[in-house]
Amino acid sequence: MSWADAVLFAARGLLRRRGRAVLTLVAVALAAALLTALLMITETGRSRVLDQLSRGGPLAGVRVDAAVDDGVLRRVRALPDVAAVVPIATTRLLVATDGVVVADVDEGGDGAGAAPAVRPGADVEGIVGVDIAQADNLPITVLAGRLPEPGTTTEVAVDQRWLERRGVAQGEEAGVVGTEVVLGAVREGAGGRRDSLAARWTRALVVGAVAQEAAAGGVLAPLPVVLDARAWAAGGAGPAGEDPLTGGGGEGGPYEGLFVVAQGLNQVDEARQQLSALGLPNEAPENLIASVLRYLHVVELVLASIGVIALVIAALGIANALLAAVRERRREIGVLKAIGARDRDVRRVFLFEAVALGLGGGLAGTVLGWAIARGVGAVVNDYLSAQGLAGVTVALPPAVLGGGILGSAVLALLAGTVPAVRAARLPARDAMGEG
Amino acid sequence: MSSPSSSGGDGAGAGVEVRELSHRYERPEGRLTVLDGVGFSIPPGGHVALTGASGAGKSTLLSILGGLEPPQSGHVHVGGHDLDGLDGDELASYRRRTVGFVFQHFGLLETLTASENVEVALTLAGTRARARRARAAELLAAVGLADRAGHRPGALSGGERQRVAIARALANRSRLVLADEPTGNLDERAATRVLDLLEQLPAERGCTLVVVTHDRSVAERAPARLHLDEGRLSGP
Ligand SMILES: Nc1ncnc2c1ncn2[C@@H]1O[C@H](COP(=O)(O)OP(=O)(O)O)[C@@H](O)[C@H]1O
Ligand SMILES: [Mg+2]
């Protein structure tokens, strides 16, 4: 009997016991779907993280806490193991949350302290200015709302320190979105006299709440907010253009720090050495990276084993269905042998039945799993875009596609072996059987 | 009958020669000797009826002649084949090329049409599809079922099914046709038609024919009869 004939025969055998074949097929399909979906989801998660690490995302980031000017910035950008550099400018501004716009003020003061008098309702806040367009490279997570538009001076986000100081509970971050703040840049008058302190007040809309580790602060703002405020403050005749609140910004360059993204996870060490060689103190969350990867690996293993266990159970279903078929078809198998079928012909027919179930189920299941993973991906994308982060593309990697289908077929083949061998060994004499 | 004859002969029926054939089954209740030193011979193209009580060993003897079981002891010689020396695949090849079975239960595959049931035997022998269809059509016509070729067994009467089985038994130009109670499940008219078909095989196709029956009237239609009793052969 040729292979084609055996296949045809197997198909007939399955069609004859259609109900059982369909049930078995569904079991295999569901198991394959589970495996495919789980593998796709973990694969997507892993590739996104690895992608970030290899592009250098925040995880491959190194923080440089030192004043940096444009010259140093250029040299850091030129370092071989550095993928991207995001300069961070920080300053301290008066921030009023009562929404009252105050014209330029001359706060009269008493005493001789250096600190400026603060309007009631205004606090001194650290402002972290970054190029929002590069936020993807920074350790910033949107908790509510969105990030400010890059380049604007009228939108800001508040960070976890701000929320903490104002007692905003977790989950209630959305409440601050849409509120207005007034930012006050303070200029020291000529001679540094306190009564010449002046503040320029500008309105800004809080468009989001974030958790950020780019630099210590309270407000995350587009770079121009910080640079403008600083320029205004420096425009006064203060000593060496020093910012009267921070005492910084006057020397060493316009930036208070850098967020340096290494080429990849493996380049973090080299990048740090190169930064140190430039005299820049730096730190990187290497342990975090390692444990994230370890965690991802464990998740992957656990999910894959769940899928594989499901497939094995489905394979047992195939074995069971075929064993029952062999039991029922004793006489028919005997007749086949009586008209000349060899043991291996019979074995082949049953193996083909098993493979047909495995392939059919594997194929249907992989498609189903792909659809499930796409669905999950869509939900994840909604979440990610709400976070202001790039969405994921849930792709079906060829390895998962091939693995799902071939794996089911191979498992089915294994499951079919016992029934097939048993069928092949049935005595031809059973053809005479009374049954 | 019973005169040893040359077994062999190409194209024509297969001569059968059996000597000192014994067969036992090991059963939980103990050893059961079904055949106890049986010997006989059938000339090529002969027609023999095999009778005996239920459980006498008729089917066992037929299954040994047809290569469904290897002989345990003694010699079985059919058409140039020494069955006692053949292994599993060789027995399969012997069944495929030399023997045609007709069972009481017809033994048709329910999912296949009449034509396909005949073709299975040809498929196993490696015949090409086109030749298979032509041969099946020819044989179904010969048993009077040309117009039922596309029907499945479920749509055929018992007599028609048995005629499909006869067509299948002849598919590979079998030289020995073994029928085990071929009319056991048929009414009288259908039985007569089936027996007529079987009995003309030696003359028309040169087949050697052995028909097992416990029906006296069926046995009496055969020119030669063997009777199994207590594991031994006796006259009718
Ligand atoms: N595979 C077997 N194992 C054990 N005993 C068997 C087997 N086949 C047949 N027998 C026994 O051998 C005896 C002869 O069986 P069989 O040749 O079928 O008789 P008959 O066809 O004459 O009715 C019966 O008692 C039957 O139960
Ligand atoms: Mg019997």
PDB file of C-alpha atoms in Angstrom, chain A residues 44-276:
ATOM      1  CA  THR A  44       6.483  39.645  22.631  1.00  0.00           C
ATOM      2  CA  GLY A  45       7.222  40.752  26.166  1.00  0.00           C
ATOM      3  CA  ARG A  46      10.735  39.457  26.002  1.00  0.00           C
ATOM      4  CA  SER A  47      11.496  40.883  22.590  1.00  0.00           C
ATOM      5  CA  ARG A  48      10.176  44.250  23.715  1.00  0.00           C
ATOM      6  CA  VAL A  49      12.451  44.261  26.720  1.00  0.00           C
ATOM      7  CA  LEU A  50      15.393  42.879  24.778  1.00  0.00           C
ATOM      8  CA  ASP A  51      14.663  45.391  22.071  1.00  0.00           C
ATOM      9  CA  GLN A  52      14.798  48.177  24.600  1.00  0.00           C
ATOM     10  CA  LEU A  53      17.965  46.802  26.073  1.00  0.00           C
ATOM     11  CA  SER A  54      19.624  46.394  22.718  1.00  0.00           C
ATOM     12  CA  ARG A  55      18.420  49.791  21.527  1.00  0.00           C
ATOM     13  CA  GLY A  56      19.256  50.740  25.009  1.00  0.00           C
ATOM     14  CA  GLY A  57      15.988  51.631  26.760  1.00  0.00           C
ATOM     15  CA  PRO A  58      15.836  53.018  30.284  1.00  0.00           C
ATOM     16  CA  LEU A  59      17.013  49.603  31.522  1.00  0.00           C
ATOM     17  CA  ALA A  60      20.342  50.060  29.785  1.00  0.00           C
ATOM     18  CA  GLY A  61      20.554  53.575  31.129  1.00  0.00           C
ATOM     19  CA  VAL A  62      23.355  55.127  33.147  1.00  0.00           C
ATOM     20  CA  ARG A  63      22.702  58.201  35.224  1.00  0.00           C
ATOM     21  CA  VAL A  64      25.363  60.852  35.290  1.00  0.00           C
ATOM     22  CA  ASP A  65      24.981  63.239  38.201  1.00  0.00           C
ATOM     23  CA  ALA A  66      27.278  66.070  37.322  1.00  0.00           C
ATOM     24  CA  ALA A  67      27.045  69.441  35.724  1.00  0.00           C
ATOM     25  CA  VAL A  68      27.634  69.053  32.030  1.00  0.00           C
ATOM     26  CA  ASP A  69      28.160  71.613  29.299  1.00  0.00           C
ATOM     27  CA  ASP A  70      27.702  71.207  25.585  1.00  0.00           C
ATOM     28  CA  GLY A  71      31.329  70.243  25.079  1.00  0.00           C
ATOM     29  CA  VAL A  72      31.114  67.360  27.526  1.00  0.00           C
ATOM     30  CA  LEU A  73      27.742  66.430  26.086  1.00  0.00           C
ATOM     31  CA  ARG A  74      29.322  66.095  22.654  1.00  0.00           C
ATOM     32  CA  ARG A  75      32.132  63.948  24.018  1.00  0.00           C
ATOM     33  CA  VAL A  76      29.697  61.653  25.826  1.00  0.00           C
ATOM     34  CA  ARG A  77      27.631  61.342  22.645  1.00  0.00           C
ATOM     35  CA  ALA A  78      30.796  60.285  20.811  1.00  0.00           C
ATOM     36  CA  LEU A  79      31.590  57.446  23.245  1.00  0.00           C
ATOM     37  CA  PRO A  80      31.630  54.112  21.407  1.00  0.00           C
ATOM     38  CA  ASP A  81      29.247  52.239  23.682  1.00  0.00           C
ATOM     39  CA  VAL A  82      26.692  55.001  24.035  1.00  0.00           C
ATOM     40  CA  ALA A  83      23.498  54.823  22.016  1.00  0.00           C
ATOM     41  CA  ALA A  84      21.778  57.981  23.169  1.00  0.00           C
ATOM     42  CA  VAL A  85      22.289  60.785  25.628  1.00  0.00           C
ATOM     43  CA  VAL A  86      19.439  62.724  27.138  1.00  0.00           C
ATOM     44  CA  PRO A  87      20.568  65.883  28.906  1.00  0.00           C
ATOM     45  CA  ILE A  88      18.657  66.803  32.022  1.00  0.00           C
ATOM     46  CA  ALA A  89      18.359  70.322  33.247  1.00  0.00           C
ATOM     47  CA  THR A  90      17.015  70.899  36.704  1.00  0.00           C
ATOM     48  CA  THR A  91      16.148  74.015  38.539  1.00  0.00           C
ATOM     49  CA  ARG A  92      14.053  75.036  41.467  1.00  0.00           C
ATOM     50  CA  LEU A  93      11.052  77.219  40.975  1.00  0.00           C
ATOM     51  CA  LEU A  94       8.298  78.548  43.120  1.00  0.00           C
ATOM     52  CA  VAL A  95       5.174  76.654  42.354  1.00  0.00           C
ATOM     53  CA  ALA A  96       1.745  77.911  43.332  1.00  0.00           C
ATOM     54  CA  THR A  97      -1.165  75.613  43.044  1.00  0.00           C
ATOM     55  CA  ASP A  98      -3.919  77.988  43.981  1.00  0.00           C
ATOM     56  CA  GLY A  99      -4.267  79.082  40.421  1.00  0.00           C
ATOM     57  CA  VAL A 100      -3.795  82.755  41.306  1.00  0.00           C
ATOM     58  CA  VAL A 101      -1.721  84.573  38.805  1.00  0.00           C
ATOM     59  CA  VAL A 102       0.528  87.052  40.465  1.00  0.00           C
ATOM     60  CA  ALA A 103       2.105  89.868  38.644  1.00  0.00           C
ATOM     61  CA  ASP A 104       5.823  90.309  39.014  1.00  0.00           C
ATOM     62  CA  VAL A 105       6.324  90.830  42.696  1.00  0.00           C
ATOM     63  CA  ASP A 106       8.840  92.382  44.847  1.00  0.00           C
ATOM     64  CA  GLU A 107       8.612  90.461  48.010  1.00  0.00           C
ATOM     65  CA  GLY A 108       9.540  92.588  50.896  1.00  0.00           C
ATOM     66  CA  GLY A 109      11.513  90.566  53.331  1.00  0.00           C
ATOM     67  CA  ASP A 110      12.677  90.806  56.836  1.00  0.00           C
ATOM     68  CA  GLY A 111      15.889  89.528  58.211  1.00  0.00           C
ATOM     69  CA  ALA A 112      18.992  88.891  56.175  1.00  0.00           C
ATOM     70  CA  GLY A 113      18.499  85.257  55.083  1.00  0.00           C
ATOM     71  CA  ALA A 114      19.401  84.270  51.565  1.00  0.00           C
ATOM     72  CA  ALA A 115      16.160  82.478  50.991  1.00  0.00           C
ATOM     73  CA  PRO A 116      13.539  84.423  49.135  1.00  0.00           C
ATOM     74  CA  ALA A 117      10.250  85.009  50.725  1.00  0.00           C
ATOM     75  CA  VAL A 118       7.665  82.628  49.472  1.00  0.00           C
ATOM     76  CA  ARG A 119       4.125  83.623  48.627  1.00  0.00           C
ATOM     77  CA  PRO A 120       1.493  81.874  50.614  1.00  0.00           C
ATOM     78  CA  GLY A 121       0.441  78.799  48.671  1.00  0.00           C
ATOM     79  CA  ALA A 122       3.677  78.606  46.733  1.00  0.00           C
ATOM     80  CA  ASP A 123       6.310  75.943  47.388  1.00  0.00           C
ATOM     81  CA  VAL A 124       9.778  75.519  46.087  1.00  0.00           C
ATOM     82  CA  GLU A 125       9.821  72.560  43.728  1.00  0.00           C
ATOM     83  CA  GLY A 126      12.541  70.856  41.806  1.00  0.00           C
ATOM     84  CA  ILE A 127      11.813  71.071  38.108  1.00  0.00           C
ATOM     85  CA  VAL A 128      13.255  68.346  35.910  1.00  0.00           C
ATOM     86  CA  GLY A 129      13.584  69.506  32.338  1.00  0.00           C
ATOM     87  CA  VAL A 130      14.100  66.923  29.642  1.00  0.00           C
ATOM     88  CA  ASP A 131      13.594  66.655  25.922  1.00  0.00           C
ATOM     89  CA  ILE A 132      10.156  65.038  26.060  1.00  0.00           C
ATOM     90  CA  ALA A 133      10.652  63.694  22.532  1.00  0.00           C
ATOM     91  CA  GLN A 134      13.251  61.381  24.033  1.00  0.00           C
ATOM     92  CA  ALA A 135      11.051  60.255  26.918  1.00  0.00           C
ATOM     93  CA  ASP A 136      11.150  56.698  25.596  1.00  0.00           C
ATOM     94  CA  ASN A 137      14.805  56.578  26.555  1.00  0.00           C
ATOM     95  CA  LEU A 138      14.167  57.784  30.063  1.00  0.00           C
ATOM     96  CA  PRO A 139      12.903  55.978  33.125  1.00  0.00           C
ATOM     97  CA  ILE A 140       9.533  57.706  33.005  1.00  0.00           C
ATOM     98  CA  THR A 141       6.168  55.990  33.465  1.00  0.00           C
ATOM     99  CA  VAL A 142       2.920  57.835  32.958  1.00  0.00           C
ATOM    100  CA  LEU A 143       0.571  57.201  35.893  1.00  0.00           C
ATOM    101  CA  ALA A 144      -2.274  59.339  34.598  1.00  0.00           C
ATOM    102  CA  GLY A 145      -2.848  61.774  31.782  1.00  0.00           C
ATOM    103  CA  ARG A 146      -0.002  62.162  29.325  1.00  0.00           C
ATOM    104  CA  LEU A 147       3.406  63.680  28.920  1.00  0.00           C
ATOM    105  CA  PRO A 148       3.702  67.388  28.075  1.00  0.00           C
ATOM    106  CA  GLU A 149       4.169  68.237  24.427  1.00  0.00           C
ATOM    107  CA  PRO A 150       7.862  68.545  23.623  1.00  0.00           C
ATOM    108  CA  GLY A 151       8.925  72.145  23.257  1.00  0.00           C
ATOM    109  CA  THR A 152       6.011  73.794  25.014  1.00  0.00           C
ATOM    110  CA  THR A 153       6.413  75.938  28.088  1.00  0.00           C
ATOM    111  CA  THR A 154       2.795  75.717  29.175  1.00  0.00           C
ATOM    112  CA  GLU A 155       2.490  72.037  29.966  1.00  0.00           C
ATOM    113  CA  VAL A 156       4.074  70.077  32.773  1.00  0.00           C
ATOM    114  CA  ALA A 157       3.660  66.746  34.488  1.00  0.00           C
ATOM    115  CA  VAL A 158       4.002  66.160  38.195  1.00  0.00           C
ATOM    116  CA  ASP A 159       5.985  63.235  39.545  1.00  0.00           C
ATOM    117  CA  GLN A 160       5.755  60.807  42.430  1.00  0.00           C
ATOM    118  CA  ARG A 161       7.514  63.149  44.870  1.00  0.00           C
ATOM    119  CA  TRP A 162       4.983  65.884  44.165  1.00  0.00           C
ATOM    120  CA  LEU A 163       2.108  63.461  44.632  1.00  0.00           C
ATOM    121  CA  GLU A 164       3.591  62.125  47.839  1.00  0.00           C
ATOM    122  CA  ARG A 165       4.105  65.560  49.354  1.00  0.00           C
ATOM    123  CA  ARG A 166       0.499  66.448  48.601  1.00  0.00           C
ATOM    124  CA  GLY A 167      -0.846  63.170  49.878  1.00  0.00           C
ATOM    125  CA  VAL A 168      -2.309  62.010  46.599  1.00  0.00           C
ATOM    126  CA  ALA A 169      -3.050  58.333  47.030  1.00  0.00           C
ATOM    127  CA  GLN A 170      -2.151  55.689  44.514  1.00  0.00           C
ATOM    128  CA  GLY A 171      -4.825  55.355  41.902  1.00  0.00           C
ATOM    129  CA  GLU A 172      -5.975  58.917  42.406  1.00  0.00           C
ATOM    130  CA  GLU A 173      -3.286  60.485  40.263  1.00  0.00           C
ATOM    131  CA  ALA A 174      -5.857  61.366  37.625  1.00  0.00           C
ATOM    132  CA  GLY A 175      -7.213  64.019  39.985  1.00  0.00           C
ATOM    133  CA  VAL A 176      -4.245  66.291  39.445  1.00  0.00           C
ATOM    134  CA  VAL A 177      -4.500  66.115  35.684  1.00  0.00           C
ATOM    135  CA  GLY A 178      -6.034  69.251  34.259  1.00  0.00           C
ATOM    136  CA  THR A 179      -5.206  71.434  37.234  1.00  0.00           C
ATOM    137  CA  GLU A 180      -3.227  74.573  36.730  1.00  0.00           C
ATOM    138  CA  VAL A 181      -0.001  75.561  38.424  1.00  0.00           C
ATOM    139  CA  VAL A 182       1.849  78.818  38.414  1.00  0.00           C
ATOM    140  CA  LEU A 183       5.607  78.648  38.172  1.00  0.00           C
ATOM    141  CA  GLY A 184       7.675  81.407  39.597  1.00  0.00           C
ATOM    142  CA  ALA A 185      11.235  82.059  38.457  1.00  0.00           C
ATOM    143  CA  VAL A 186      13.084  84.218  40.933  1.00  0.00           C
ATOM    144  CA  ARG A 187      15.651  86.807  40.013  1.00  0.00           C
ATOM    145  CA  GLU A 188      17.877  88.471  42.459  1.00  0.00           C
ATOM    146  CA  GLY A 189      18.162  92.159  42.030  1.00  0.00           C
ATOM    147  CA  ALA A 190      21.366  94.092  41.718  1.00  0.00           C
ATOM    148  CA  GLY A 191      23.447  93.933  44.816  1.00  0.00           C
ATOM    149  CA  GLY A 192      21.722  90.776  45.919  1.00  0.00           C
ATOM    150  CA  ARG A 193      19.396  92.685  48.145  1.00  0.00           C
ATOM    151  CA  ARG A 194      16.486  90.774  49.308  1.00  0.00           C
ATOM    152  CA  ASP A 195      13.938  93.385  48.597  1.00  0.00           C
ATOM    153  CA  SER A 196      14.965  93.319  45.000  1.00  0.00           C
ATOM    154  CA  LEU A 197      13.978  89.698  44.643  1.00  0.00           C
ATOM    155  CA  ALA A 198      11.550  89.412  41.782  1.00  0.00           C
ATOM    156  CA  ALA A 199       9.584  86.516  40.447  1.00  0.00           C
ATOM    157  CA  ARG A 200       8.246  85.967  36.967  1.00  0.00           C
ATOM    158  CA  TRP A 201       5.097  83.923  37.141  1.00  0.00           C
ATOM    159  CA  THR A 202       3.908  81.740  34.291  1.00  0.00           C
ATOM    160  CA  ARG A 203       0.883  79.477  34.057  1.00  0.00           C
ATOM    161  CA  ALA A 204       1.220  75.845  33.163  1.00  0.00           C
ATOM    162  CA  LEU A 205      -1.296  73.069  32.810  1.00  0.00           C
ATOM    163  CA  VAL A 206      -0.627  69.789  34.579  1.00  0.00           C
ATOM    164  CA  VAL A 207      -1.261  67.303  31.776  1.00  0.00           C
ATOM    165  CA  GLY A 208      -0.088  64.182  33.526  1.00  0.00           C
ATOM    166  CA  ALA A 209       1.225  62.433  36.588  1.00  0.00           C
ATOM    167  CA  VAL A 210       4.340  60.357  36.161  1.00  0.00           C
ATOM    168  CA  ALA A 211       6.793  58.246  38.057  1.00  0.00           C
ATOM    169  CA  GLN A 212      10.240  59.263  36.960  1.00  0.00           C
ATOM    170  CA  GLU A 213      13.800  58.460  37.943  1.00  0.00           C
ATOM    171  CA  ALA A 214      15.531  60.779  35.513  1.00  0.00           C
ATOM    172  CA  ALA A 215      16.441  63.182  38.305  1.00  0.00           C
ATOM    173  CA  ALA A 216      15.182  64.222  41.693  1.00  0.00           C
ATOM    174  CA  GLY A 217      12.385  66.752  41.330  1.00  0.00           C
ATOM    175  CA  GLY A 218       8.681  67.242  41.694  1.00  0.00           C
ATOM    176  CA  VAL A 219       7.690  68.518  38.305  1.00  0.00           C
ATOM    177  CA  LEU A 220       8.645  67.057  34.954  1.00  0.00           C
ATOM    178  CA  ALA A 221       8.741  69.724  32.303  1.00  0.00           C
ATOM    179  CA  PRO A 222       9.866  70.152  28.731  1.00  0.00           C
ATOM    180  CA  LEU A 223      13.406  71.428  28.557  1.00  0.00           C
ATOM    181  CA  PRO A 224      12.401  74.991  27.519  1.00  0.00           C
ATOM    182  CA  VAL A 225      10.559  75.505  30.796  1.00  0.00           C
ATOM    183  CA  VAL A 226      13.769  75.080  32.757  1.00  0.00           C
ATOM    184  CA  LEU A 227      16.006  76.854  30.266  1.00  0.00           C
ATOM    185  CA  ASP A 228      13.651  79.855  30.006  1.00  0.00           C
ATOM    186  CA  ALA A 229      13.297  80.175  33.733  1.00  0.00           C
ATOM    187  CA  ARG A 230      17.009  79.942  34.140  1.00  0.00           C
ATOM    188  CA  ALA A 231      17.670  82.480  31.405  1.00  0.00           C
ATOM    189  CA  TRP A 232      15.247  84.845  32.997  1.00  0.00           C
ATOM    190  CA  ALA A 233      16.831  84.415  36.384  1.00  0.00           C
ATOM    191  CA  ALA A 234      20.265  84.918  34.886  1.00  0.00           C
ATOM    192  CA  GLY A 235      19.090  88.047  33.130  1.00  0.00           C
ATOM    193  CA  GLY A 236      19.159  89.787  36.474  1.00  0.00           C
ATOM    194  CA  ALA A 237      22.358  91.153  37.807  1.00  0.00           C
ATOM    195  CA  GLY A 238      22.805  88.327  40.227  1.00  0.00           C
ATOM    196  CA  PRO A 239      26.368  87.246  40.863  1.00  0.00           C
ATOM    197  CA  ALA A 240      27.623  85.386  37.812  1.00  0.00           C
ATOM    198  CA  GLY A 241      24.070  84.783  36.780  1.00  0.00           C
ATOM    199  CA  GLU A 242      23.663  82.381  39.583  1.00  0.00           C
ATOM    200  CA  ASP A 243      20.250  81.052  40.225  1.00  0.00           C
ATOM    201  CA  PRO A 244      19.350  82.474  43.578  1.00  0.00           C
ATOM    202  CA  LEU A 245      17.359  79.414  44.572  1.00  0.00           C
ATOM    203  CA  THR A 246      19.707  76.650  43.516  1.00  0.00           C
ATOM    204  CA  GLY A 247      22.992  78.359  43.444  1.00  0.00           C
ATOM    205  CA  GLY A 248      23.657  76.227  40.390  1.00  0.00           C
ATOM    206  CA  GLY A 249      23.449  76.631  36.667  1.00  0.00           C
ATOM    207  CA  GLY A 250      26.016  79.344  36.520  1.00  0.00           C
ATOM    208  CA  GLU A 251      29.066  77.249  35.971  1.00  0.00           C
ATOM    209  CA  GLY A 252      29.864  73.846  34.496  1.00  0.00           C
ATOM    210  CA  GLY A 253      27.290  74.094  31.704  1.00  0.00           C
ATOM    211  CA  PRO A 254      23.571  74.229  31.279  1.00  0.00           C
ATOM    212  CA  TYR A 255      22.784  70.674  32.363  1.00  0.00           C
ATOM    213  CA  GLU A 256      22.728  69.158  35.823  1.00  0.00           C
ATOM    214  CA  GLY A 257      22.893  65.594  34.633  1.00  0.00           C
ATOM    215  CA  LEU A 258      22.700  63.202  31.779  1.00  0.00           C
ATOM    216  CA  PHE A 259      20.805  60.061  31.157  1.00  0.00           C
ATOM    217  CA  VAL A 260      23.135  57.962  29.045  1.00  0.00           C
ATOM    218  CA  VAL A 261      21.729  54.954  27.226  1.00  0.00           C
ATOM    219  CA  ALA A 262      24.255  52.256  26.470  1.00  0.00           C
ATOM    220  CA  GLN A 263      24.215  50.407  23.161  1.00  0.00           C
ATOM    221  CA  GLY A 264      22.910  47.368  24.955  1.00  0.00           C
ATOM    222  CA  LEU A 265      22.820  45.500  28.169  1.00  0.00           C
ATOM    223  CA  ASN A 266      26.307  44.134  27.637  1.00  0.00           C
ATOM    224  CA  GLN A 267      27.686  47.602  26.955  1.00  0.00           C
ATOM    225  CA  VAL A 268      26.512  49.155  30.217  1.00  0.00           C
ATOM    226  CA  ASP A 269      29.798  48.335  31.950  1.00  0.00           C
ATOM    227  CA  GLU A 270      31.956  49.719  29.169  1.00  0.00           C
ATOM    228  CA  ALA A 271      29.833  52.832  28.896  1.00  0.00           C
ATOM    229  CA  ARG A 272      30.232  53.419  32.621  1.00  0.00           C
ATOM    230  CA  GLN A 273      34.000  53.024  32.424  1.00  0.00           C
ATOM    231  CA  GLN A 274      34.157  55.470  29.548  1.00  0.00           C
ATOM    232  CA  LEU A 275      32.043  57.971  31.501  1.00  0.00           C
ATOM    233  CA  SER A 276      34.268  57.603  34.528  1.00  0.00           C
TER     234      SER A 276
END
